[in-house]
Amino acid sequence: MLPIKLILGLTIALISICCGDVQAQSLNGIFDKAIDSSQKKMVKIFGAGVGRVESYSSGMIVSDNGLIITRQGVFLEGNQVRVITADGKTHEAAVLKRNREIQAALLKIPAKTPDHFKLTDKQVGKKGDWVVAISNAFKVADKREHLSVTLGCITLRSYIEAKRNKRDIAYKGPVILIDCITSNPGAAGGAVIGAKGELIGMIGTIIKSDETNTRLNYTVPTATLKKFVEGKLDTTAVASTKSKTPKKQADLGIRMMKFVGKREPPYADKVTRNSPAYEVGIRPDDLIISLNGKTTKTIADFNEAMSEIEPGKEVIIIFKKPRSDEIIRVPLKAVEKK
Amino acid sequence: MKTKITHLLVTLFFLFTGAVGVAQDNQEEKLKLLRGTLLSPKAFRAAAKKIEPALVKIDSFGGISTVAGRIGGIRKQGEGNTTGVMISPDGYFVSSSFNFVNQPPVITVVTSDGKRRVADLLGRDETRRICLLKIRSTKENPVKDMPVPTFVDPKDVKVGQYAISVGYGYGDDTAAVSQGIISANNRAGGRAIQTDANISPANYGGALVDIRGRLLGVCVPLNPRAPSVTAGVEWYDSGIGFAIPLHGLEGIIEKLKDKKTVISPAYLGVQGQFSVVNVGVKIKKVLGPAKAAGIKKGDVIVAIGDKIIRDMTDLRFALSRNVAGDTISVTVRRKEEEQKIEVKLGKAPSSSKKKIEPFKR
């Protein structure tokens, strides 16, 4: 009787293994391998906490000799920056460099890191592509625990301009907007990967969009990070706005009302005779809709668009006359402001 | 003994092959799922591309200055770029009323042909948080043959199906997309569908489309329990988003063509008493329309129309299917006697204290 029992037992075991395995696999989806291999390349970073600013962040390893990219922030100011790798080991990190424009910092730990992300010059990911964001938002993971992952897609590839005199928006450069929520404390510095585990970029610091006034969920592209690590990032554009000698100011001949708020719509108050604006038919009370490709919703927008115009160069102005249905679009040349 | 073993072996063999067959089926199912997931980004892009020609980019100028404060953490509501969905070839389009809280005197739209034209704000439906606008047609720039999307009947929308939100709120030339699924049907008195795709000022007024690029609804901020036009903004990008299906709204759209039309949520004017026995709503306080119609304190509302009312939730649901101005039949029990009372529903008294005039020139 023994062989029967044995055969029976073995067969049942075989059947259950076979079915069970398939059952488990059928629900695994396409992201598990990508996430598995990426978790080894992620780190948790702890630094100094100041007031309500969080003292922790996520980071990702980008070389085999311990280079780590994370967000730039006050938490790096302390005496000690601790990095916890996926194996649960704690390393003391040195801050090599920091960049205000892309809000990133480069750290180094004294350890070999064979598992790391490869930075590339290429544009990775198209609008609509799946993305997985890996981060330690809210410090959920501890020690050797894996970081949290969320699934989403690429919403838009866009460009953010840092606004001068606005301290809360301190990012300038290309961004990839994503639809998984990454604008949470501690998430910045985390990785955003594609379905095959390819690195798309780094989760950026929490910022608000100037357009929608909502928190943006975005990624600093891998190509920008590569430039940053290699020291090839062009940061002169932002710096120069302060240091450069004032450039020649352009004039179109349009004067806005001075005694109303800067947030009022840009209705022309006065138009100088024979000025470029006068020549193309702009008169007092006309509403300036767009200048040089920028929509001018407020007097502040108009002034800003004016400051970017160079005398002698042709620009397109779009305006509307009062009580008229027509929107007029004409080219004109700015003159130098006297 | 030997035959027994052979029998058993044969049975086991068939059992095993059967299991392998099941396993193969599972394998195929799995492959199908994987292939589908891998291909879905392509489908998201195609769906967005299909709806984009029917979307308009809206810019508004002036209006009430928004120093009044924040709403749901958003300071400058309705000042950025916004989106609208074209609904007729002659230039009527629907957007979210959130985008026009400022009552801007000048509105311009850029249509898919790249032309910028002036548009007028017409009526609004406060129960759906949508409004109707029309592009002004001029001799030089006539408005005709505008692309219009295919509307999906909300009855055919299944919870769990893909949903993609598309909008121009970030100010770029191309639309932003966000993917998700339909989370619920029949929200806000059957007026809205719910999705977990990101819905925010980046796509209020924009489109929520299915995987084939057909219009499921117009994205709006919504909080089914709060009447304010901006309620629900605090839930932006939270996985709780709403869209208003336009299928079957022809009658309402027709009404909204009149600038003066404001469709408001229904207001009955009763305060119910909490009760654990679900046999109707006992009235604690009577105001406005209910008082005018003769409903009294102590009455128990047992039905609205042919809908039986067991508790406050039933009452709220029944009311949410109507709008201000509708006449409903309320069945009340007064001293063990049931009677039907016709009530003309009113508008909820406004809570705002001051009126601000928009900036005009």
PDB file of C-alpha atoms in Angstrom, chain A residues 15-232:
ATOM      1  CA  ILE A  15      -0.703  19.515  -8.658  1.00  0.00           C
ATOM      2  CA  SER A  16      -0.908  21.993  -5.800  1.00  0.00           C
ATOM      3  CA  ILE A  17       2.552  23.373  -6.516  1.00  0.00           C
ATOM      4  CA  CYS A  18       1.743  23.728 -10.193  1.00  0.00           C
ATOM      5  CA  CYS A  19      -1.629  25.491  -9.704  1.00  0.00           C
ATOM      6  CA  GLY A  20      -0.504  27.551  -6.738  1.00  0.00           C
ATOM      7  CA  ASP A  21       2.483  28.924  -8.572  1.00  0.00           C
ATOM      8  CA  VAL A  22       0.487  29.972 -11.593  1.00  0.00           C
ATOM      9  CA  GLN A  23      -2.169  31.507  -9.396  1.00  0.00           C
ATOM     10  CA  ALA A  24       0.428  33.576  -7.575  1.00  0.00           C
ATOM     11  CA  GLN A  25       2.222  34.636 -10.751  1.00  0.00           C
ATOM     12  CA  SER A  26      -0.930  35.627 -12.612  1.00  0.00           C
ATOM     13  CA  LEU A  27      -1.451  38.473 -10.206  1.00  0.00           C
ATOM     14  CA  ASN A  28       2.135  39.687 -10.138  1.00  0.00           C
ATOM     15  CA  GLY A  29       1.828  42.108 -13.042  1.00  0.00           C
ATOM     16  CA  ILE A  30       4.661  43.789 -14.862  1.00  0.00           C
ATOM     17  CA  PHE A  31       6.195  46.009 -12.211  1.00  0.00           C
ATOM     18  CA  ASP A  32       7.430  43.563  -9.560  1.00  0.00           C
ATOM     19  CA  LYS A  33      10.827  42.858 -11.110  1.00  0.00           C
ATOM     20  CA  ALA A  34      11.504  46.520 -11.802  1.00  0.00           C
ATOM     21  CA  ILE A  35      10.635  47.436  -8.223  1.00  0.00           C
ATOM     22  CA  ASP A  36      12.608  44.545  -6.769  1.00  0.00           C
ATOM     23  CA  SER A  37      15.800  45.519  -8.541  1.00  0.00           C
ATOM     24  CA  SER A  38      15.322  49.229  -7.772  1.00  0.00           C
ATOM     25  CA  GLN A  39      14.766  48.836  -4.025  1.00  0.00           C
ATOM     26  CA  LYS A  40      18.436  47.775  -3.662  1.00  0.00           C
ATOM     27  CA  LYS A  41      19.456  51.111  -5.175  1.00  0.00           C
ATOM     28  CA  MET A  42      17.450  53.233  -2.747  1.00  0.00           C
ATOM     29  CA  VAL A  43      18.537  54.773   0.549  1.00  0.00           C
ATOM     30  CA  LYS A  44      16.920  56.543   3.489  1.00  0.00           C
ATOM     31  CA  ILE A  45      18.618  59.750   4.586  1.00  0.00           C
ATOM     32  CA  PHE A  46      18.438  61.413   7.997  1.00  0.00           C
ATOM     33  CA  GLY A  47      19.882  64.804   8.839  1.00  0.00           C
ATOM     34  CA  ALA A  48      19.152  67.838  10.948  1.00  0.00           C
ATOM     35  CA  GLY A  49      15.617  69.017  11.638  1.00  0.00           C
ATOM     36  CA  VAL A  50      14.868  72.709  11.954  1.00  0.00           C
ATOM     37  CA  GLY A  51      11.460  73.751  13.216  1.00  0.00           C
ATOM     38  CA  ARG A  52       8.745  72.274  11.063  1.00  0.00           C
ATOM     39  CA  VAL A  53      11.097  71.357   8.221  1.00  0.00           C
ATOM     40  CA  GLU A  54      11.453  67.596   8.050  1.00  0.00           C
ATOM     41  CA  SER A  55      14.841  66.061   8.866  1.00  0.00           C
ATOM     42  CA  TYR A  56      14.620  63.103   6.532  1.00  0.00           C
ATOM     43  CA  SER A  57      14.536  62.341   2.857  1.00  0.00           C
ATOM     44  CA  SER A  58      14.844  59.622   0.249  1.00  0.00           C
ATOM     45  CA  GLY A  59      17.881  59.107  -1.962  1.00  0.00           C
ATOM     46  CA  MET A  60      19.181  56.937  -4.766  1.00  0.00           C
ATOM     47  CA  ILE A  61      22.587  55.432  -5.459  1.00  0.00           C
ATOM     48  CA  VAL A  62      24.029  56.490  -8.822  1.00  0.00           C
ATOM     49  CA  SER A  63      27.511  54.962  -8.898  1.00  0.00           C
ATOM     50  CA  ASP A  64      29.391  51.869  -7.716  1.00  0.00           C
ATOM     51  CA  ASN A  65      31.502  53.890  -5.286  1.00  0.00           C
ATOM     52  CA  GLY A  66      28.762  55.270  -3.084  1.00  0.00           C
ATOM     53  CA  LEU A  67      27.529  58.429  -4.823  1.00  0.00           C
ATOM     54  CA  ILE A  68      23.981  59.285  -3.792  1.00  0.00           C
ATOM     55  CA  ILE A  69      21.592  61.882  -5.181  1.00  0.00           C
ATOM     56  CA  THR A  70      18.979  63.392  -2.931  1.00  0.00           C
ATOM     57  CA  ARG A  71      17.043  66.625  -2.540  1.00  0.00           C
ATOM     58  CA  GLN A  72      18.709  69.836  -1.445  1.00  0.00           C
ATOM     59  CA  GLY A  73      17.485  71.059   1.902  1.00  0.00           C
ATOM     60  CA  VAL A  74      18.149  72.319   5.403  1.00  0.00           C
ATOM     61  CA  PHE A  75      18.391  68.729   6.657  1.00  0.00           C
ATOM     62  CA  LEU A  76      21.866  68.559   5.111  1.00  0.00           C
ATOM     63  CA  GLU A  77      23.132  71.460   7.255  1.00  0.00           C
ATOM     64  CA  GLY A  78      23.718  69.432  10.431  1.00  0.00           C
ATOM     65  CA  ASN A  79      26.941  67.894  11.722  1.00  0.00           C
ATOM     66  CA  GLN A  80      25.974  64.472  10.569  1.00  0.00           C
ATOM     67  CA  VAL A  81      24.069  63.068   7.631  1.00  0.00           C
ATOM     68  CA  ARG A  82      23.159  59.403   8.043  1.00  0.00           C
ATOM     69  CA  VAL A  83      22.408  57.183   5.080  1.00  0.00           C
ATOM     70  CA  ILE A  84      20.724  53.807   5.512  1.00  0.00           C
ATOM     71  CA  THR A  85      21.203  51.442   2.592  1.00  0.00           C
ATOM     72  CA  ALA A  86      18.777  48.678   1.574  1.00  0.00           C
ATOM     73  CA  ASP A  87      20.702  46.107   3.676  1.00  0.00           C
ATOM     74  CA  GLY A  88      19.914  48.137   6.796  1.00  0.00           C
ATOM     75  CA  LYS A  89      23.484  49.374   7.334  1.00  0.00           C
ATOM     76  CA  THR A  90      24.002  52.966   8.476  1.00  0.00           C
ATOM     77  CA  HIS A  91      26.714  55.039   6.809  1.00  0.00           C
ATOM     78  CA  GLU A  92      27.896  58.532   7.529  1.00  0.00           C
ATOM     79  CA  ALA A  93      27.700  60.591   4.352  1.00  0.00           C
ATOM     80  CA  ALA A  94      29.715  63.534   3.092  1.00  0.00           C
ATOM     81  CA  VAL A  95      27.856  66.268   1.211  1.00  0.00           C
ATOM     82  CA  LEU A  96      29.846  66.779  -2.017  1.00  0.00           C
ATOM     83  CA  LYS A  97      27.750  69.457  -3.704  1.00  0.00           C
ATOM     84  CA  ARG A  98      24.343  71.056  -3.706  1.00  0.00           C
ATOM     85  CA  ASN A  99      22.414  72.884  -6.364  1.00  0.00           C
ATOM     86  CA  ARG A 100      19.676  75.416  -5.740  1.00  0.00           C
ATOM     87  CA  GLU A 101      18.252  75.520  -9.268  1.00  0.00           C
ATOM     88  CA  ILE A 102      17.471  71.832  -9.561  1.00  0.00           C
ATOM     89  CA  GLN A 103      17.116  71.430  -5.774  1.00  0.00           C
ATOM     90  CA  ALA A 104      19.453  68.421  -5.672  1.00  0.00           C
ATOM     91  CA  ALA A 105      22.433  67.395  -3.563  1.00  0.00           C
ATOM     92  CA  LEU A 106      25.203  64.869  -4.150  1.00  0.00           C
ATOM     93  CA  LEU A 107      26.346  62.761  -1.196  1.00  0.00           C
ATOM     94  CA  LYS A 108      28.996  60.074  -0.837  1.00  0.00           C
ATOM     95  CA  ILE A 109      29.164  57.150   1.526  1.00  0.00           C
ATOM     96  CA  PRO A 110      32.340  55.149   2.172  1.00  0.00           C
ATOM     97  CA  ALA A 111      30.991  51.882   0.772  1.00  0.00           C
ATOM     98  CA  LYS A 112      30.940  49.846  -2.409  1.00  0.00           C
ATOM     99  CA  THR A 113      27.534  50.055  -4.071  1.00  0.00           C
ATOM    100  CA  PRO A 114      27.348  47.562  -6.941  1.00  0.00           C
ATOM    101  CA  ASP A 115      23.563  48.072  -7.183  1.00  0.00           C
ATOM    102  CA  HIS A 116      23.012  51.549  -8.560  1.00  0.00           C
ATOM    103  CA  PHE A 117      20.941  53.497 -11.097  1.00  0.00           C
ATOM    104  CA  LYS A 118      22.580  54.457 -14.381  1.00  0.00           C
ATOM    105  CA  LEU A 119      22.095  58.114 -15.305  1.00  0.00           C
ATOM    106  CA  THR A 120      21.650  58.792 -18.996  1.00  0.00           C
ATOM    107  CA  ASP A 121      21.590  61.798 -21.337  1.00  0.00           C
ATOM    108  CA  LYS A 122      18.532  60.418 -23.073  1.00  0.00           C
ATOM    109  CA  GLN A 123      14.972  61.550 -22.548  1.00  0.00           C
ATOM    110  CA  VAL A 124      13.396  58.617 -20.715  1.00  0.00           C
ATOM    111  CA  GLY A 125       9.623  58.149 -20.770  1.00  0.00           C
ATOM    112  CA  LYS A 126       6.750  59.571 -22.846  1.00  0.00           C
ATOM    113  CA  LYS A 127       3.479  61.164 -21.787  1.00  0.00           C
ATOM    114  CA  GLY A 128       1.122  58.383 -20.656  1.00  0.00           C
ATOM    115  CA  ASP A 129       3.891  55.854 -19.835  1.00  0.00           C
ATOM    116  CA  TRP A 130       3.661  53.936 -16.576  1.00  0.00           C
ATOM    117  CA  VAL A 131       5.865  55.171 -13.779  1.00  0.00           C
ATOM    118  CA  VAL A 132       6.581  53.816 -10.314  1.00  0.00           C
ATOM    119  CA  ALA A 133       7.660  56.291  -7.641  1.00  0.00           C
ATOM    120  CA  ILE A 134       9.818  54.817  -4.873  1.00  0.00           C
ATOM    121  CA  SER A 135      10.268  56.937  -1.778  1.00  0.00           C
ATOM    122  CA  ASN A 136      10.293  57.049   1.985  1.00  0.00           C
ATOM    123  CA  ALA A 137       7.407  59.509   2.247  1.00  0.00           C
ATOM    124  CA  PHE A 138       6.402  60.158   5.877  1.00  0.00           C
ATOM    125  CA  LYS A 139       9.362  58.010   7.031  1.00  0.00           C
ATOM    126  CA  VAL A 140       7.176  54.917   6.780  1.00  0.00           C
ATOM    127  CA  ALA A 141      10.050  52.488   6.161  1.00  0.00           C
ATOM    128  CA  ASP A 142      12.622  51.868   8.854  1.00  0.00           C
ATOM    129  CA  LYS A 143      16.106  50.333   8.663  1.00  0.00           C
ATOM    130  CA  ARG A 144      16.101  47.470   6.115  1.00  0.00           C
ATOM    131  CA  GLU A 145      12.417  47.838   5.313  1.00  0.00           C
ATOM    132  CA  HIS A 146      11.700  48.584   1.679  1.00  0.00           C
ATOM    133  CA  LEU A 147      10.578  52.053   0.611  1.00  0.00           C
ATOM    134  CA  SER A 148       6.984  52.739  -0.438  1.00  0.00           C
ATOM    135  CA  VAL A 149       6.033  52.440  -4.107  1.00  0.00           C
ATOM    136  CA  THR A 150       3.152  54.071  -5.956  1.00  0.00           C
ATOM    137  CA  LEU A 151       1.990  53.615  -9.523  1.00  0.00           C
ATOM    138  CA  GLY A 152       1.034  56.365 -11.949  1.00  0.00           C
ATOM    139  CA  CYS A 153       1.749  57.692 -15.401  1.00  0.00           C
ATOM    140  CA  ILE A 154       3.615  60.601 -16.970  1.00  0.00           C
ATOM    141  CA  THR A 155       1.214  63.552 -17.098  1.00  0.00           C
ATOM    142  CA  LEU A 156       3.287  66.033 -19.060  1.00  0.00           C
ATOM    143  CA  ARG A 157       6.847  66.974 -19.897  1.00  0.00           C
ATOM    144  CA  SER A 158       7.122  70.641 -19.026  1.00  0.00           C
ATOM    145  CA  TYR A 159       9.445  73.377 -17.891  1.00  0.00           C
ATOM    146  CA  ILE A 160       9.365  75.265 -14.621  1.00  0.00           C
ATOM    147  CA  GLU A 161      10.838  78.676 -14.259  1.00  0.00           C
ATOM    148  CA  ALA A 162      11.973  79.831 -10.862  1.00  0.00           C
ATOM    149  CA  LYS A 163      10.283  83.089 -10.063  1.00  0.00           C
ATOM    150  CA  ARG A 164      12.624  85.761  -8.883  1.00  0.00           C
ATOM    151  CA  ASN A 165      11.890  87.069  -5.388  1.00  0.00           C
ATOM    152  CA  LYS A 166       9.716  84.083  -4.668  1.00  0.00           C
ATOM    153  CA  ARG A 167      11.389  81.837  -2.196  1.00  0.00           C
ATOM    154  CA  ASP A 168       8.899  79.019  -2.241  1.00  0.00           C
ATOM    155  CA  ILE A 169       9.523  78.205  -5.866  1.00  0.00           C
ATOM    156  CA  ALA A 170      13.173  77.406  -6.162  1.00  0.00           C
ATOM    157  CA  TYR A 171      13.373  75.180  -9.181  1.00  0.00           C
ATOM    158  CA  LYS A 172      14.327  76.054 -12.715  1.00  0.00           C
ATOM    159  CA  GLY A 173      14.472  73.520 -15.468  1.00  0.00           C
ATOM    160  CA  PRO A 174      12.720  70.734 -17.304  1.00  0.00           C
ATOM    161  CA  VAL A 175      10.339  68.575 -15.288  1.00  0.00           C
ATOM    162  CA  ILE A 176       8.291  65.479 -15.874  1.00  0.00           C
ATOM    163  CA  LEU A 177       4.913  65.813 -14.199  1.00  0.00           C
ATOM    164  CA  ILE A 178       3.531  62.496 -12.976  1.00  0.00           C
ATOM    165  CA  ASP A 179       0.139  61.522 -11.611  1.00  0.00           C
ATOM    166  CA  CYS A 180       1.211  59.519  -8.588  1.00  0.00           C
ATOM    167  CA  ILE A 181       1.296  61.677  -5.486  1.00  0.00           C
ATOM    168  CA  THR A 182       4.885  62.427  -4.533  1.00  0.00           C
ATOM    169  CA  SER A 183       4.484  65.889  -3.009  1.00  0.00           C
ATOM    170  CA  ASN A 184       4.701  64.533   0.522  1.00  0.00           C
ATOM    171  CA  PRO A 185       7.305  65.051   3.270  1.00  0.00           C
ATOM    172  CA  GLY A 186      10.339  62.806   2.817  1.00  0.00           C
ATOM    173  CA  ALA A 187       9.471  61.702  -0.722  1.00  0.00           C
ATOM    174  CA  ALA A 188      11.845  64.121  -2.450  1.00  0.00           C
ATOM    175  CA  GLY A 189      15.074  62.459  -3.551  1.00  0.00           C
ATOM    176  CA  GLY A 190      13.225  59.230  -4.300  1.00  0.00           C
ATOM    177  CA  ALA A 191      13.354  57.491  -7.670  1.00  0.00           C
ATOM    178  CA  VAL A 192      10.805  57.453 -10.465  1.00  0.00           C
ATOM    179  CA  ILE A 193      11.267  54.427 -12.688  1.00  0.00           C
ATOM    180  CA  GLY A 194       9.586  53.054 -15.794  1.00  0.00           C
ATOM    181  CA  ALA A 195       7.940  49.646 -16.222  1.00  0.00           C
ATOM    182  CA  LYS A 196      11.286  48.036 -17.040  1.00  0.00           C
ATOM    183  CA  GLY A 197      13.098  49.576 -14.090  1.00  0.00           C
ATOM    184  CA  GLU A 198      14.771  52.321 -16.131  1.00  0.00           C
ATOM    185  CA  LEU A 199      15.390  55.517 -14.164  1.00  0.00           C
ATOM    186  CA  ILE A 200      13.202  58.397 -15.328  1.00  0.00           C
ATOM    187  CA  GLY A 201      14.267  60.887 -12.687  1.00  0.00           C
ATOM    188  CA  MET A 202      14.315  62.040  -9.087  1.00  0.00           C
ATOM    189  CA  ILE A 203      11.237  63.102  -7.112  1.00  0.00           C
ATOM    190  CA  GLY A 204      11.566  66.873  -6.669  1.00  0.00           C
ATOM    191  CA  THR A 205      11.066  68.987  -3.553  1.00  0.00           C
ATOM    192  CA  ILE A 206       7.550  70.128  -2.728  1.00  0.00           C
ATOM    193  CA  ILE A 207       6.613  73.144  -4.854  1.00  0.00           C
ATOM    194  CA  LYS A 208       3.416  74.783  -5.952  1.00  0.00           C
ATOM    195  CA  SER A 209       2.547  75.471  -9.545  1.00  0.00           C
ATOM    196  CA  ASP A 210       2.241  79.125 -10.392  1.00  0.00           C
ATOM    197  CA  GLU A 211      -0.487  78.255 -12.899  1.00  0.00           C
ATOM    198  CA  THR A 212      -2.804  76.161 -10.773  1.00  0.00           C
ATOM    199  CA  ASN A 213      -1.590  76.912  -7.251  1.00  0.00           C
ATOM    200  CA  THR A 214      -1.632  73.210  -6.542  1.00  0.00           C
ATOM    201  CA  ARG A 215       1.210  71.063  -5.311  1.00  0.00           C
ATOM    202  CA  LEU A 216       3.106  69.559  -8.202  1.00  0.00           C
ATOM    203  CA  ASN A 217       4.056  65.907  -8.401  1.00  0.00           C
ATOM    204  CA  TYR A 218       7.132  65.984 -10.549  1.00  0.00           C
ATOM    205  CA  THR A 219      10.430  64.422 -11.413  1.00  0.00           C
ATOM    206  CA  VAL A 220      13.779  66.015 -12.227  1.00  0.00           C
ATOM    207  CA  PRO A 221      14.813  64.145 -15.419  1.00  0.00           C
ATOM    208  CA  THR A 222      17.771  61.779 -15.354  1.00  0.00           C
ATOM    209  CA  ALA A 223      19.597  63.819 -18.043  1.00  0.00           C
ATOM    210  CA  THR A 224      19.563  66.887 -15.752  1.00  0.00           C
ATOM    211  CA  LEU A 225      20.800  64.768 -12.832  1.00  0.00           C
ATOM    212  CA  LYS A 226      23.646  63.412 -14.983  1.00  0.00           C
ATOM    213  CA  LYS A 227      24.744  66.929 -15.831  1.00  0.00           C
ATOM    214  CA  PHE A 228      24.596  67.840 -12.153  1.00  0.00           C
ATOM    215  CA  VAL A 229      26.727  64.859 -11.084  1.00  0.00           C
ATOM    216  CA  GLU A 230      29.259  65.573 -13.857  1.00  0.00           C
ATOM    217  CA  GLY A 231      29.359  69.268 -12.979  1.00  0.00           C
ATOM    218  CA  LYS A 232      28.072  70.277 -16.413  1.00  0.00           C
TER     219      LYS A 232
END
